[in-house]
């Protein structure tokens, strides 16, 4: 038996769930392991995630095989959909600068088996993460950014293509990605911003939070779009601060949040638990 | 169009979801509004909640009409199930003693339209809640408990029958309900216990929490069973305490938790969002 | 023995705590019950709250008596300070519109003895809160606001003066207070804003939060200043939301936050636990 | 200028704070950086932490120098006290078994400068942690426990003495420490237990939590005493779980809690922020 995850989105219509479920059972003799759905009543849209088990004919070509048979129903209901076999792990590239706490956390989780993925590459604009990459057996490429951003991005995209990367994770990568890069990697770049968005967009959010005198600080993981810190939010968390906390304290407390919200976002993406629409996400947790 | 909620539980089997969905669509021409499901892989059990809209034939007898047609599929899959029309509000009786914070909170939410129910009766073993009941227009019956527990419980059960009560909510009712009463009102009595169960079972949990020096205190809402504080947990929440907090501080902070976990449990029950099994609950939130 | 709370703020200097403590002990034969302090290293400022017990000479004139003797040290250290005897309860006026959940919550806490204050007056711009006020035995004055704001505010201020009010609590009072009013009642008006400030300033924050797709919603209590929603934050809290939550769900979940953050702010103010400076607050909890 | 932290505990008495502060200022010409205090009214005990700056005479012997002069006041007030110069970093030994997430987390924080300590030694009863220790440049000693516990503990204690260790951190060390060992290292061993104590004492707490159907799981860091999982609690935290979470999910979610509560406990201990009494802790955060 093979496991697969079907993610789909379409206009909401009567009989939709029955049609999908009946299709999976009758066409694939599928055993449904988990199914989650969401309706946006205002937009009249329907979202679904189905994790199922079935007897695959030829493992490699689920995409084609499934697609050929799913086409009829997908067209009928005007679905945007994707199917992912559990057998195939996504390939992830981490981007990092000098702050290593997210990188170390992701790599430890990777080693512990928390993520269903391959990490064939880490790209740094500083050398700080190199030793950590080596320790976890991941090749590290140093690409310093100094007035040569277009060139560096071209090289980054070449590397992503060469390594057949599915997802880029900005593990506190302190560079703004160009609109062109983002366009090509739409909803395939996850960033962590060190504030509770939409509060404190931009740089030095902990400093801004300190000045405003908030009683909780937060962190946010989101897909990167061309608008800085405006992409679809995947996960957020907060922690309490007091007047006794200095800016370095906020930074330290914030690191605990950043680790957690980024790693959750990565795991959900890898397990095909995220649908995005209208600058929002639906999480099938 | 009428709305209804179907809750069901059965052994997990292939084709189950498709069968249920197809039934609802083909037999009832239903429009699925929300559907949630849960599988317990270990026990091999399947749980589902479906909220749907359909053109009812005769509103009063959904139970019979639906049952007659659902029987075939229910038997085939060995389901335990219930159907509830949205039109019919459950009838709730509140039991209260001297602490009024949960009573006041529930009644204010009731008035604000947060609960889809009728509250035709409040029973108190002290008179403290009477004026509040009157203010919110709910009849209050005073039944003091002083060595006459069997008699009082008989009268309580008579009142519950007379008022066709569906759910009893113990809003900090400081009396232990007898096993006989509980047996007759299985999963129809919701209690709030002022600790993070299973820590600090029994009386004076805030005192026990203070002595143990915990850093968080909690509250738990649960269905009442014959074993004190051992029933299926519906909701829990916690809040931080410090060495500066005295026992009265814990009691005060705890009241905020009690209000919230009890009101969530009541709302979920009223909206048919809870299935219980094996001393646990499944919440379709 | 009489209890009193001393709150002070001054430039940070060596020997400050020793000087204050020695003064309290030697001049007042005081027994220190609690003492909290905070230094803002960046601004070089020192903040302190001391709760102490002493044998008062004449209870009514603590302010004068204490002041006369504290003057020397206060001048030497350039302190901004206030002394409050525990015997004198602050007088609080609640402003309310049509949403009653905060009003009901505050009044229930008031009745339960959670607040050390008198509430001699409730002012509403709608009549909705009148019955609740009556139930809790508090006079209610209806002052509708319809293009006569200056007039209404003049009457409000007259009432506040007449009732010797110390603190105004906006319990979801849906009117903007004029700059003149605010100026006269600086740090004496507490508001609750239904967002996690500084996110979603202004009206309809739950709608804005829904559109942005945040994963947590919040509420904030703060002192009112002339800049809308920009005053010193006193307390904040958040709760998790999902894609399943509609705007009415956010509003309902948010009410639980509003009750809690507003009531904490009120209690802290009444217990003289708040110092404000530079648009921030120091909370001695 | 040298920084030092004074921690003390004594019966509560009038004039105590003034006496201590006056002593620090007059005897040491100290500049108070932070001061926190706590009174336990029930027990009549007073607890204090003072962080101060002063012109040290001879850095090495603060303990002696300070002690000689503090003796008078300490005796007068029957204090239990300790002084720690900021210059001297505590020496920490980590004990580990096969679960590496706490070890990796602590070492990354250590490298990032989050802990004011030296870690000269890691002891493992399995070899799993060895490479991680080497990566962070910390000597690793493998001491397998197989029916030779007394012998292993003797060797462990020899190593702790040899390396002049101040604190032992059990980073998910899956062995019970003998009463003799604990007695010698009283309040110098910090453990993390993977439940919200006192719920689910003993082994497999996530399995027990799953069976009980709790809605939140927790983790607890505490000082180790002879009674298993009964020592003074230092920190606790919880996270929400649902029916969708399997036991492996609980274990994964729990790891995030374990990392955070253990690292906070270690940091607080290293910064001399913890006083313990009567099986409780006072945290000066």
Coordinates of N, CA, C and O in Angstrom, one line a residue, chain A residues 38 42 196-200 210-216 229-238 240 243-244 264 279-284, chain C residues 38 42 196-200 210-216 229-238 240 243-244 264 279-284:
Chain A
X38 N -12.4 22.7 4.6 CA -12.7 24.0 5.0 C -13.5 24.7 4.0 O -13.2 24.6 2.8
X42 N -17.9 33.2 2.7 CA -17.9 34.6 2.1 C -17.4 34.5 0.6 O -18.0 35.0 -0.3
X196 N 5.1 39.8 15.8 CA 3.7 39.3 15.6 C 3.1 40.1 14.5 O 2.5 41.2 14.7
X197 N 3.3 39.7 13.3 CA 2.7 40.5 12.1 C 1.2 40.6 12.2 O 0.6 39.7 12.7
X198 N 0.6 41.7 11.8 CA 1.2 42.8 11.0 C 1.9 43.9 11.9 O 2.2 44.9 11.4
X199 N 2.1 43.7 13.2 CA 2.8 44.6 14.0 C 4.3 44.6 13.7 O 4.8 43.5 13.5
X200 N 4.9 45.7 13.7 CA 6.4 45.8 13.6 C 6.9 45.1 12.3 O 7.8 44.2 12.4
X210 N 10.0 47.0 22.0 CA 10.5 47.5 23.2 C 10.0 49.0 23.4 O 9.5 49.4 24.4
X211 N 10.2 49.7 22.3 CA 9.8 51.2 22.4 C 8.3 51.3 22.6 O 7.9 52.2 23.3
X212 N 7.5 50.5 22.0 CA 6.1 50.6 22.1 C 5.6 50.1 23.5 O 4.5 50.4 23.9
X213 N 6.4 49.3 24.1 CA 6.0 48.9 25.5 C 4.9 47.8 25.4 O 4.1 47.8 26.3
X214 N 5.0 46.9 24.4 CA 4.0 45.8 24.4 C 4.3 44.8 25.5 O 5.4 44.7 26.1
X215 N 3.3 44.1 25.9 CA 3.4 43.1 27.0 C 3.6 41.7 26.5 O 3.8 40.8 27.3
X216 N 3.5 41.5 25.2 CA 3.8 40.2 24.6 C 4.6 40.5 23.3 O 4.3 41.4 22.6
X229 N 7.2 41.1 4.3 CA 6.5 40.8 5.5 C 4.9 40.8 5.4 O 4.2 40.9 6.3
X230 N 4.5 40.7 4.1 CA 3.0 40.8 3.8 C 2.5 39.5 3.3 O 1.3 39.4 3.0
X231 N 3.3 38.5 3.2 CA 2.9 37.2 2.6 C 1.9 36.5 3.5 O 1.7 36.8 4.7
X232 N 1.3 35.4 3.0 CA 0.4 34.6 3.8 C 1.0 34.0 5.0 O 2.0 33.4 5.0
X233 N 0.4 34.3 6.2 CA 0.9 33.9 7.5 C 0.6 32.4 7.6 O -0.5 31.9 7.4
X234 N 1.6 31.7 8.0 CA 1.5 30.2 8.3 C 1.3 29.9 9.8 O 0.4 29.2 10.2
X235 N 2.1 30.5 10.6 CA 2.0 30.3 12.0 C 2.5 31.5 12.8 O 3.4 32.2 12.4
X236 N 2.0 31.7 14.0 CA 2.4 32.7 14.9 C 2.4 32.2 16.3 O 1.6 31.4 16.7
X237 N 3.3 32.8 17.1 CA 3.2 32.5 18.6 C 3.7 33.7 19.3 O 4.4 34.6 18.7
X238 N 3.4 33.8 20.6 CA 3.8 34.9 21.4 C 4.3 34.5 22.7 O 4.1 33.3 23.2
X240 N 5.3 36.3 26.9 CA 5.1 37.4 27.7 C 6.4 38.1 28.0 O 7.4 37.4 28.2
X243 N 8.6 44.8 32.0 CA 9.5 45.9 32.0 C 10.9 45.5 32.4 O 11.8 46.3 32.0
X244 N 11.1 44.4 33.0 CA 12.4 43.9 33.4 C 13.2 43.4 32.2 O 14.4 43.3 32.2
X264 N 7.4 24.6 12.7 CA 6.0 24.2 12.5 C 5.6 24.4 11.0 O 5.0 23.6 10.3
X279 N -3.9 35.6 0.0 CA -3.0 36.1 1.1 C -3.2 35.5 2.4 O -2.8 36.0 3.5
X280 N -3.9 34.4 2.5 CA -4.1 33.7 3.7 C -3.7 32.2 3.6 O -3.5 31.8 2.4
X281 N -3.6 31.5 4.6 CA -3.4 30.0 4.5 C -4.5 29.3 5.2 O -5.1 29.8 6.2
X282 N -4.7 28.1 4.7 CA -5.6 27.1 5.4 C -4.6 26.0 5.9 O -3.8 25.5 5.1
X283 N -4.6 25.7 7.2 CA -3.7 24.7 7.8 C -4.6 23.5 8.2 O -5.5 23.6 9.0
X284 N -4.2 22.4 7.6 CA -4.9 21.1 8.0 C -4.0 20.4 9.0 O -3.2 19.6 8.6
Chain C
X38 N 12.2 48.8 39.6 CA 12.6 48.6 38.2 C 13.5 49.7 37.9 O 13.3 50.9 38.2
X42 N 18.7 52.4 30.2 CA 18.8 53.3 29.0 C 18.5 54.8 29.4 O 19.2 55.7 29.1
X196 N -4.5 43.1 19.3 CA -3.2 43.0 19.9 C -2.4 44.3 19.3 O -1.7 44.2 18.3
X197 N -2.5 45.4 20.0 CA -1.8 46.6 19.6 C -0.3 46.4 19.5 O 0.2 45.7 20.4
X198 N 0.4 47.0 18.6 CA -0.1 48.0 17.6 C -0.7 47.5 16.4 O -0.9 48.3 15.4
X199 N -1.0 46.2 16.3 CA -1.6 45.7 15.1 C -3.1 46.1 15.1 O -3.7 46.1 16.2
X200 N -3.6 46.5 14.0 CA -5.1 46.8 13.8 C -5.6 47.9 14.7 O -6.5 47.7 15.5
X210 N -9.2 39.2 10.5 CA -9.7 38.2 9.6 C -9.1 38.3 8.2 O -8.7 37.3 7.6
X211 N -9.2 39.5 7.7 CA -8.7 39.7 6.3 C -7.2 39.4 6.2 O -6.7 38.9 5.2
X212 N -6.4 39.8 7.2 CA -5.0 39.6 7.2 C -4.6 38.1 7.4 O -3.5 37.7 7.1
X213 N -5.5 37.3 7.9 CA -5.3 35.9 8.1 C -4.3 35.6 9.2 O -3.5 34.7 9.1
X214 N -4.4 36.4 10.3 CA -3.5 36.1 11.5 C -4.0 34.8 12.2 O -5.1 34.3 12.0
X215 N -3.0 34.2 12.9 CA -3.3 32.9 13.6 C -3.6 33.1 15.0 O -3.9 32.1 15.7
X216 N -3.5 34.3 15.5 CA -3.8 34.6 16.9 C -4.5 36.0 16.9 O -4.1 36.8 16.1
X229 N -5.6 54.8 20.3 CA -5.0 53.5 20.5 C -3.5 53.5 20.6 O -2.8 52.5 20.4
X230 N -3.0 54.7 21.0 CA -1.5 54.8 21.1 C -1.0 55.0 22.5 O 0.2 55.2 22.7
X231 N -2.0 55.0 23.5 CA -1.6 55.2 24.8 C -0.8 54.1 25.4 O -0.6 53.0 24.8
X232 N -0.2 54.3 26.7 CA 0.6 53.3 27.3 C -0.2 52.0 27.5 O -1.2 52.0 28.1
X233 N 0.4 50.9 27.0 CA -0.3 49.6 27.1 C -0.1 49.1 28.6 O 1.0 49.1 29.2
X234 N -1.2 48.6 29.1 CA -1.2 48.1 30.5 C -1.2 46.5 30.4 O -0.4 45.9 31.1
X235 N -2.0 45.9 29.6 CA -2.0 44.5 29.5 C -2.5 44.0 28.2 O -3.3 44.7 27.5
X236 N -2.0 42.9 27.7 CA -2.4 42.3 26.5 C -2.6 40.8 26.6 O -1.9 40.2 27.5
X237 N -3.4 40.2 25.8 CA -3.5 38.7 25.8 C -4.0 38.3 24.4 O -4.5 39.1 23.7
X238 N -3.7 37.1 24.1 CA -4.1 36.6 22.8 C -4.8 35.2 22.9 O -4.6 34.5 23.9
X240 N -5.8 31.7 20.1 CA -5.6 31.1 18.8 C -6.9 31.1 18.0 O -7.9 30.8 18.5
X243 N -8.7 28.9 10.4 CA -9.5 29.2 9.2 C -10.9 28.9 9.4 O -11.8 29.5 8.8
X244 N -11.3 28.0 10.4 CA -12.7 27.7 10.7 C -13.4 28.8 11.4 O -14.6 28.8 11.4
X264 N -7.9 43.0 34.5 CA -6.6 43.1 35.1 C -6.1 44.5 35.2 O -5.5 44.9 36.2
X279 N 5.2 56.8 27.4 CA 4.2 56.0 26.7 C 4.3 54.5 27.0 O 3.9 53.6 26.2
X280 N 4.9 54.1 28.1 CA 5.0 52.7 28.6 C 4.4 52.6 30.0 O 4.3 53.6 30.7
X281 N 4.2 51.4 30.4 CA 3.8 51.2 31.8 C 4.8 50.3 32.5 O 5.4 49.4 31.9
X282 N 5.0 50.5 33.8 CA 5.7 49.5 34.6 C 4.6 48.9 35.5 O 3.9 49.6 36.1
X283 N 4.5 47.6 35.5 CA 3.5 46.9 36.3 C 4.2 46.2 37.5 O 5.0 45.3 37.2
X284 N 3.8 46.5 38.7 CA 4.3 45.8 39.8 C 3.3 44.7 40.2 O 2.4 45.0 41.0

